[in-house]
Coordinates of C-alpha atoms and ligand atoms in Angstrom, one line a residue:
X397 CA 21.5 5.6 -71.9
X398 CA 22.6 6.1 -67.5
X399 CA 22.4 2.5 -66.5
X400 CA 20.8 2.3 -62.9
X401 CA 20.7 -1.0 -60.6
X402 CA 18.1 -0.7 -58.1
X403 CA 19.0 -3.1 -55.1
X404 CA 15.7 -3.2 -52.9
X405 CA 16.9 -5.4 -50.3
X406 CA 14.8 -6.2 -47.0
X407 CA 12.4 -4.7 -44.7
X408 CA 11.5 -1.2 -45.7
X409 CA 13.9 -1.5 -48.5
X410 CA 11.6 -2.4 -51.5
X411 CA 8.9 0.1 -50.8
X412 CA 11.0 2.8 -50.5
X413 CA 13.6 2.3 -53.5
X414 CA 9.8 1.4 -55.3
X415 CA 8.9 4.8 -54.1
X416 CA 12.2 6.6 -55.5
X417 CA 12.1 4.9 -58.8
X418 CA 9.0 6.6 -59.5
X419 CA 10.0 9.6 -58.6
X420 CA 12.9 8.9 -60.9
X421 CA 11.1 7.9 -64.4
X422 CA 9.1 11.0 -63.4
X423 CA 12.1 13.3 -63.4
X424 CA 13.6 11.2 -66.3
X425 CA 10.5 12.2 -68.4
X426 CA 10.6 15.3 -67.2
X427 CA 14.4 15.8 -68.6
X428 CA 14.5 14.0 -71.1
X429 CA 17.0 11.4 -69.0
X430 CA 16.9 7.9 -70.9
X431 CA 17.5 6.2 -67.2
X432 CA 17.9 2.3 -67.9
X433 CA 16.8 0.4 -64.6
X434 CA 18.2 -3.3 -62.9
X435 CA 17.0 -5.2 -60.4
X436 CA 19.5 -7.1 -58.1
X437 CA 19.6 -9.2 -55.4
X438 CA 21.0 -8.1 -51.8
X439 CA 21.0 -9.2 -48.1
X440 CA 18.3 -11.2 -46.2
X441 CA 16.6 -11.7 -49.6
X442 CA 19.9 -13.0 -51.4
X443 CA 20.9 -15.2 -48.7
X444 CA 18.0 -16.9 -49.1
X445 CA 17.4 -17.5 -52.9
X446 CA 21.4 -18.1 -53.4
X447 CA 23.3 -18.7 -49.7
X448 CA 25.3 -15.1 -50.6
X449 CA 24.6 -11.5 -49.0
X450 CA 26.6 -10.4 -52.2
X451 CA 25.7 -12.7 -55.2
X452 CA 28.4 -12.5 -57.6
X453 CA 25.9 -11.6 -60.4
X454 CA 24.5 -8.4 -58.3
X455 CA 28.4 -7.4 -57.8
X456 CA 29.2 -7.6 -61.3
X457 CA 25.5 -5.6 -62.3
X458 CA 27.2 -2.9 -60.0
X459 CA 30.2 -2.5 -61.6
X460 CA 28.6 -2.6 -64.7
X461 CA 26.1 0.2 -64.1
X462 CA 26.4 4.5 -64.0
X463 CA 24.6 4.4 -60.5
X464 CA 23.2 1.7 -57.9
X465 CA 20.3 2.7 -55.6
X466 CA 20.1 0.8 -52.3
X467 CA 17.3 0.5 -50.1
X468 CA 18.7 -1.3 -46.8
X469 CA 19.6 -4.8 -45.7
X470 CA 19.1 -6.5 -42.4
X471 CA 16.8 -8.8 -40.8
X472 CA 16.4 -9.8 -37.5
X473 CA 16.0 -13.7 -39.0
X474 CA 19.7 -13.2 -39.3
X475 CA 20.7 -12.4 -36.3
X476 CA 23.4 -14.4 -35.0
X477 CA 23.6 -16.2 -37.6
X478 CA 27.1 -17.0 -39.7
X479 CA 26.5 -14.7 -42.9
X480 CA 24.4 -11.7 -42.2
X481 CA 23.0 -9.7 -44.3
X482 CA 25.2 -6.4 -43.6
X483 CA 27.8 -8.0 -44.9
X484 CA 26.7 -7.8 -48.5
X485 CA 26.8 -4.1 -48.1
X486 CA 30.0 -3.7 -46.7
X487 CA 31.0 -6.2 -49.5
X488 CA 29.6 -3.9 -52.3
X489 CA 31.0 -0.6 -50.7
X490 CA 34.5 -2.3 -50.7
X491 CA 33.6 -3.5 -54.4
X492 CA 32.7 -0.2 -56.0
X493 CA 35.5 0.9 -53.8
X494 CA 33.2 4.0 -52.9
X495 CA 35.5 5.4 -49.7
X496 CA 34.0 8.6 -49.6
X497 CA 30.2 8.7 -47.7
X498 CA 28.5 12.1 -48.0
X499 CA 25.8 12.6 -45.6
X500 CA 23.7 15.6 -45.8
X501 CA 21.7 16.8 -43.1
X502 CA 19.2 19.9 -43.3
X503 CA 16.7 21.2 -41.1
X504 CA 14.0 22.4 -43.0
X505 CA 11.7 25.2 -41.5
X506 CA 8.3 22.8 -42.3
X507 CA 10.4 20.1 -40.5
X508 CA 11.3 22.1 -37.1
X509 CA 8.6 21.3 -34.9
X510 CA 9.1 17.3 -36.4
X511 CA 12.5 17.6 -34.0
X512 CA 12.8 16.6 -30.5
X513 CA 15.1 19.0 -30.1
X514 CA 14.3 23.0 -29.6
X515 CA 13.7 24.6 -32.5
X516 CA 16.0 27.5 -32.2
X517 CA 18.9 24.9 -32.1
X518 CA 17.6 23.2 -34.9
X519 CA 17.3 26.2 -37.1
X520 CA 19.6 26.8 -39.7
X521 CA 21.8 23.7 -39.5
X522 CA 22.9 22.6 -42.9
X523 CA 25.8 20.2 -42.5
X524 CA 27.6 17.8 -44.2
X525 CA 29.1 14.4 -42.4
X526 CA 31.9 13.4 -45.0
X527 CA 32.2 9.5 -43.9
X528 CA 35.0 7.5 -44.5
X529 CA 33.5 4.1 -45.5
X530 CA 35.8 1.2 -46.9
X531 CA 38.5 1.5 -44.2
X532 CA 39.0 1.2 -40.5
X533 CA 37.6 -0.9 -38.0
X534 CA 35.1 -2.1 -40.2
X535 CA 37.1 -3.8 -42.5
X536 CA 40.8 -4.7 -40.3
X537 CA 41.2 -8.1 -39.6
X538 CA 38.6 -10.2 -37.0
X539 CA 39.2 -12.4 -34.8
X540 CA 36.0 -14.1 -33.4
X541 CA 36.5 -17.0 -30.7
X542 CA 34.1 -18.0 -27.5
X543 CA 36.7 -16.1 -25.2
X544 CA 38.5 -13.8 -27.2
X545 CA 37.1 -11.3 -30.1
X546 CA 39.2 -8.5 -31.7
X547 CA 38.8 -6.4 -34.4
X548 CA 41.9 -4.2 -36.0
X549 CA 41.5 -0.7 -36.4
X550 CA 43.7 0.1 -39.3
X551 CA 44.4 3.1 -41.9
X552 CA 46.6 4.2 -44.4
X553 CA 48.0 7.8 -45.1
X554 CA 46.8 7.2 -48.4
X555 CA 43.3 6.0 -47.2
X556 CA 42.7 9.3 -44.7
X557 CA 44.4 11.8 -47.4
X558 CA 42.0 10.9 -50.4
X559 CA 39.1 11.5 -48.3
X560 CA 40.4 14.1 -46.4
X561 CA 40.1 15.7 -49.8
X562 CA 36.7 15.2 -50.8
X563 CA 35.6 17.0 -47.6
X564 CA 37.7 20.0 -48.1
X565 CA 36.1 20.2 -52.2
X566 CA 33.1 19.8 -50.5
X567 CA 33.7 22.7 -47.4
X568 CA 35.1 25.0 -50.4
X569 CA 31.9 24.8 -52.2
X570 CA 29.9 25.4 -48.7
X571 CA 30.7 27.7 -45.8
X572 CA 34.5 26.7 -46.1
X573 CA 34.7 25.0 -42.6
X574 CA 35.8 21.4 -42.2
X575 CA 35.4 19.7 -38.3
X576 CA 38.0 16.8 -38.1
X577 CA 36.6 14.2 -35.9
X578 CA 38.5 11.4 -34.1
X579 CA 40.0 10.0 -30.9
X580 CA 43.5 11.3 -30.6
X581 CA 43.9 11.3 -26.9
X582 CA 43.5 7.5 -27.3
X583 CA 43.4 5.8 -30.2
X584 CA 46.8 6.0 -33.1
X585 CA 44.6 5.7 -35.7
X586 CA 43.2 9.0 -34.9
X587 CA 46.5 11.0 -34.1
X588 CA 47.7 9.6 -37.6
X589 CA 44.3 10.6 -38.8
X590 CA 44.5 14.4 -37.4
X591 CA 48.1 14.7 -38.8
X592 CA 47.2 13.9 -42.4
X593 CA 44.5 16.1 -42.4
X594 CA 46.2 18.9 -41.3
X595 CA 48.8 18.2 -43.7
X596 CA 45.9 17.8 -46.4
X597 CA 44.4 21.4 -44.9
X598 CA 47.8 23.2 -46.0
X599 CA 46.4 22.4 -49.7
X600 CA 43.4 24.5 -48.8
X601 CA 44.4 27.7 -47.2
X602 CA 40.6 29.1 -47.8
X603 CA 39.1 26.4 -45.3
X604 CA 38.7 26.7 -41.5
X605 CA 40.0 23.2 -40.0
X606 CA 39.4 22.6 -36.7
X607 CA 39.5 19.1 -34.2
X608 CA 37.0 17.7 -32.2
X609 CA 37.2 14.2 -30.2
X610 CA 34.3 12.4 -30.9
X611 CA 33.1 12.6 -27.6
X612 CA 32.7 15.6 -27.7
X613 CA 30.9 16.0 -30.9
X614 CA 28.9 14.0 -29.8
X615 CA 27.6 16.2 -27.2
X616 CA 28.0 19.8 -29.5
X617 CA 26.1 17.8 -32.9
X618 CA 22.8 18.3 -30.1
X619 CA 23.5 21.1 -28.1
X620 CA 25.1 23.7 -31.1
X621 CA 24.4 21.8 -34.4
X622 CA 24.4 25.1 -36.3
X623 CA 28.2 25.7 -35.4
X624 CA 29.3 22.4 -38.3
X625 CA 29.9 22.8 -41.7
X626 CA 31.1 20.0 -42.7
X627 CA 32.3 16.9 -40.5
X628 CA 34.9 15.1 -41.2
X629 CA 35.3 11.3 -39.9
X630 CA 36.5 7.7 -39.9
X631 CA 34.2 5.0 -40.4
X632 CA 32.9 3.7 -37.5
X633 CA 32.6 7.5 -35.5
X634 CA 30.6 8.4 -39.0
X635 CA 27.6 5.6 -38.7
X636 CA 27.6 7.1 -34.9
X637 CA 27.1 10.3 -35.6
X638 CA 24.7 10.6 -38.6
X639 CA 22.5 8.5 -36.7
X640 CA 22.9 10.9 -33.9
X641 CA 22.4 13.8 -36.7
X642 CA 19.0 11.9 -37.5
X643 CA 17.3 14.0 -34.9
X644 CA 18.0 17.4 -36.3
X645 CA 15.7 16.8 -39.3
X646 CA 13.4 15.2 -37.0
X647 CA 14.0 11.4 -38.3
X648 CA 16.0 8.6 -39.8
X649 CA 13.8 8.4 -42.9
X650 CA 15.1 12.3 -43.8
X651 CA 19.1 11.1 -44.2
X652 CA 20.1 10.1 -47.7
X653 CA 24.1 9.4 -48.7
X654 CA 26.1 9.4 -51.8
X655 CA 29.1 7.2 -51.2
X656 CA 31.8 7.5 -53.9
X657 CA 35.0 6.2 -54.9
X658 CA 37.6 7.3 -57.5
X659 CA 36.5 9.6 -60.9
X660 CA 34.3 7.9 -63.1
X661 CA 33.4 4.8 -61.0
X662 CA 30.0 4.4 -60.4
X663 CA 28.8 6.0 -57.3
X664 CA 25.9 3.3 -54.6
X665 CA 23.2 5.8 -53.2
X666 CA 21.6 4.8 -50.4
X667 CA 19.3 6.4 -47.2
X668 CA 21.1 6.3 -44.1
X669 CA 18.3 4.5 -42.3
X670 CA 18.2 0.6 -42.0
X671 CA 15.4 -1.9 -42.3
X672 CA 13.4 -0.8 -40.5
X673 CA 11.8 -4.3 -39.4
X674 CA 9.5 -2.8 -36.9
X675 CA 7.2 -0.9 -39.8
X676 CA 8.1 -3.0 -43.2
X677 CA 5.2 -4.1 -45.3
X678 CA 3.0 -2.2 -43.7
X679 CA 3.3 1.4 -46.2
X680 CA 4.1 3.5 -43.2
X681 CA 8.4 4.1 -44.5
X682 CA 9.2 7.9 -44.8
X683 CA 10.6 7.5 -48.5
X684 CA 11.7 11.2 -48.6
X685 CA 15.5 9.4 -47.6
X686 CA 15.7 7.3 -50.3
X687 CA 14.4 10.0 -52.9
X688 CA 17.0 12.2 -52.1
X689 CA 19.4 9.3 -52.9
X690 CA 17.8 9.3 -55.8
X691 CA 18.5 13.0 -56.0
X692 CA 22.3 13.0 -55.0
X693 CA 22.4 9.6 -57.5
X694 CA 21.5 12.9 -60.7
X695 CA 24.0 14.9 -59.7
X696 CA 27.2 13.2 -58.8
X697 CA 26.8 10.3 -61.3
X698 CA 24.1 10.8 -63.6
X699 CA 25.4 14.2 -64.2
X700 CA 21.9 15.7 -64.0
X701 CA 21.5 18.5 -61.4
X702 CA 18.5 20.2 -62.9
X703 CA 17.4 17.3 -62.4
X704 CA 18.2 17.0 -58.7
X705 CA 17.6 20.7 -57.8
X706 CA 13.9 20.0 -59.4
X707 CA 13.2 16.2 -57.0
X708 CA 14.6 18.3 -54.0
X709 CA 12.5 21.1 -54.5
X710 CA 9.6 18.8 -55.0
X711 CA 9.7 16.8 -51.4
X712 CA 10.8 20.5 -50.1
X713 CA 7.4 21.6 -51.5
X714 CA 5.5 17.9 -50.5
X715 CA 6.8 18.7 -46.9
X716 CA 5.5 22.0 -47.1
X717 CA 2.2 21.3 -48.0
X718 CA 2.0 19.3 -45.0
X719 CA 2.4 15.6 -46.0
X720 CA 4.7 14.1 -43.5
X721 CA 4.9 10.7 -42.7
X722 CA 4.3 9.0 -38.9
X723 CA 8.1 9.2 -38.0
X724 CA 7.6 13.0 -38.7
X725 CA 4.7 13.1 -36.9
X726 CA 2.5 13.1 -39.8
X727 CA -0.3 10.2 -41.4
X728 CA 1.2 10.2 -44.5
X729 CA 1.6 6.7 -46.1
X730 CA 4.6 5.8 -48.4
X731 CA 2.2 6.0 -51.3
X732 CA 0.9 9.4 -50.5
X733 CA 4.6 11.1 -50.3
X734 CA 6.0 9.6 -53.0
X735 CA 2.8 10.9 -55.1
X736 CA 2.9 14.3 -53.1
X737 CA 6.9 14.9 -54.8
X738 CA 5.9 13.6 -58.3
X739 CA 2.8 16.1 -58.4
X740 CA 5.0 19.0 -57.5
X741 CA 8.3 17.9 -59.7
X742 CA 5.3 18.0 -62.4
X743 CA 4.0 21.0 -61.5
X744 CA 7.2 22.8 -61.4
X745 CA 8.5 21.1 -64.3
X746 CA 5.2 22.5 -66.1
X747 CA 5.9 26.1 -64.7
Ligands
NAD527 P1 16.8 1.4 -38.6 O1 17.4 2.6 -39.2 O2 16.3 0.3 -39.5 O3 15.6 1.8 -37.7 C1 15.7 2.6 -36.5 C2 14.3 3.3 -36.2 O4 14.1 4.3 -37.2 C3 13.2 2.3 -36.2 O5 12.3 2.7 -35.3 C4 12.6 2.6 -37.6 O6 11.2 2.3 -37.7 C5 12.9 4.0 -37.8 N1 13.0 4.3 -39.3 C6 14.1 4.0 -40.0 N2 14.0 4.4 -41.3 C7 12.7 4.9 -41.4 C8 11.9 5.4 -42.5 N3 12.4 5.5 -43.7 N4 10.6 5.8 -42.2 C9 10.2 5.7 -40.9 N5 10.9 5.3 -39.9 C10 12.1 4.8 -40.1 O7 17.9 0.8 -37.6 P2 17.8 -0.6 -36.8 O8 16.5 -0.9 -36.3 O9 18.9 -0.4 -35.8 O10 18.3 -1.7 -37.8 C11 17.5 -2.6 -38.5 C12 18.3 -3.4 -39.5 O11 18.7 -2.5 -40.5 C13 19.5 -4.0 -38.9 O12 19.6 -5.3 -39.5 C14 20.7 -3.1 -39.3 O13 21.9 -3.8 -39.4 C15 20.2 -2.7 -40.7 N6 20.7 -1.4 -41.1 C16 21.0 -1.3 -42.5 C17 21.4 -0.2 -43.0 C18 21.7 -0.1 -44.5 O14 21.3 -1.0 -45.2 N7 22.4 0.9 -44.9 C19 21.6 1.0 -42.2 C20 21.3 0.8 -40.8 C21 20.9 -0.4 -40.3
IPM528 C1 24.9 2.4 -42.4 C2 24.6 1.1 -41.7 C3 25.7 0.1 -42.1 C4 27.0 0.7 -41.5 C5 25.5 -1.3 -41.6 C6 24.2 -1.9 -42.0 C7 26.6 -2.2 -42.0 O1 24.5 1.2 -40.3 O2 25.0 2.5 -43.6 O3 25.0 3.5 -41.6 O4 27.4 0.5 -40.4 O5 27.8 1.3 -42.3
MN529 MN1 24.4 3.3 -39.6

């Protein structure tokens, strides 16, 4: 028995991690996958039944579990105000110690005219943003007064190396080209950053490495997507981009992430998107995202690619067919999608 906690959280969170379990004890049935689900308690919604973004009892059900799948957290109830929710997600990353956030991004031919971009830049691009996500900026000391603020940018060797790695395995395995992405003509951080990874590149003689400055990425991740494999980044220059990325597919609700940390730990799989605030409750969430989570969730800790291949395939096919939800341009509700994948992960299952 693969024990899974399921952490909903706020806005869109609960419909589309509703959505994804489905689609799960579908595929579970399907494969024969004895999948054990959790509920937790995260953000907005944990804050206010126990005063803690991160209950103790939710970060212990996470450690405890194969997998977690996370919807989002944030509220705009919160804003300004002392705890916030985002800092129960930040607290569970740094928990599971999950430094490694892979973020797919694929522009499917039923998705190309979904894009505000051309479609012959969109074409083709199949990249890979490898995150680094319990280090950096995000996590260095604050300091937070009326007059003065500061926030310390810090990394280790050790920190840049073991990720470094993750996105050359990953590069090896794809089209063997890894984009190092930083800030050395300003920030030490990044030159220490860019010498690791070369260093960490001499272990992979079969992978292109090249360096961009984030600016600069910035500008090519629009106007020559197709020319990245796989992006390699530090924390903050990785939430940047992959919401940048967002517009290849077309939309935010298209993005899922696997974040993981060291062999054997359990892995959080989450969309990329947020809250969404502006569209919860309402059944209107693209919950293609967070069913690719779910996807990623079978085959890098459930152990369960068949699996995988077979959910993929099945919102490739839903997409196909046509059902696409507003932010794709589409009517599709959240119900409709979510049913759209399970009839054609049955029907290919069946075949
Ligand atoms: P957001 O990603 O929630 O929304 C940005 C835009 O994309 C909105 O117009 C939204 O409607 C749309 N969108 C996002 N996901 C969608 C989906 N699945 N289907 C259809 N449309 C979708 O970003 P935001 O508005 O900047 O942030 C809202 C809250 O979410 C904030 O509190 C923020 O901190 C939080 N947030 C959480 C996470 C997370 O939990 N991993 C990620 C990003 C933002
Ligand atoms: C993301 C989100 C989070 C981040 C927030 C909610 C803390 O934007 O997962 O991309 O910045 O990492
Ligand atoms: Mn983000």
């Amino acid at each position: 028995m693969r024990r899974v906690l399921l952490l909903p959280g706020d806005g869109i969170g609960p419909e589309v991690v509703g959505a994804a379990r489905e689609v799960l004890e579908a595929a579970s049935s399907a494969f024969d996958l004895e999948l054990a689900f959790e509920e937790g308690e995260i953000g907005a919604a944990a804050i206010r039944s126990s005063g803690e973004p991160l209950p103790e009892e939710t970060a212990r059900l996470a450690r405890e579990s194969d997998a977690v799948l996370l919807g989002a957290v944030g509220h705009p109830d919160f804003d300004g105000a002392e705890v916030r929710p985002e800092a129960g997600l930040l607290a569970l990353r740094r928990e599971l110690g999950v430094f490694a956030n892979l973020r797919p991004v694929l522009a499917l031919p039923s998705l190309l005219s979904s894009s505000p971009l051309k479609p012959e830049l969109v074409e083709g691009v199949d990249l890979l943003i490898v995150r680094e996500l319990t280090g950096g900026i995000y996590f260095g000391e604050k300091e937070e007064g009326t007059e003065r603020a500061s926030d310390l940018c810090l990394y280790s060797r050790e920190e840049v190396e073991r990720v470094a790695r993750v996105a050359f395995e990953a590069a090896r395995l794809r089209k063997g080209r890894v984009t190092s992405v930083d800030k050395a003509n300003v920030l030490a951080t990044s030159r220490m950053w860019r010498r690791v990874v070369a260093e960490v590149a001499k272990e992979y003689p079969d992978v292109e490495l090249d360096n961009l400055l984030v600016d600069a990425a910035a500008m090519f991740l629009v106007r020559e997507p197709s020319r990245f494999d796989v992006i390699l980044t530090e924390n903050m220059f990785g939430d940047i981009l992959s919401d940048e990325a967002a517009v290849l597919p077309g939309s935010m609700g298209m993005l899922p992430s696997a974040s993981l940390g060291e062999e054997g730990s359990p892995g959080l799989f989450e969309p990329v998107h947020g809250s969404a605030p502006d569209i919860a409750g309402i059944g209107r969430a693209n919950p293609y995202a967070t069913i690719l989570s779910a996807a990623m969730m079978l085959r890098y800790s459930l152990g369960s690619p068949e699996a995988a291949g077979a959910i993929e395939g099945a919102v490739r096919s839903a997409m196909e067919e046509g059902v696409l939800t507003a932010d794709l341009g589409g009517q599709a509700t959240t119900q409709e999608a979510k049913e759209a994948v399970i009839r054609h992960l049955k029907q290919a299952v069946a075949r």
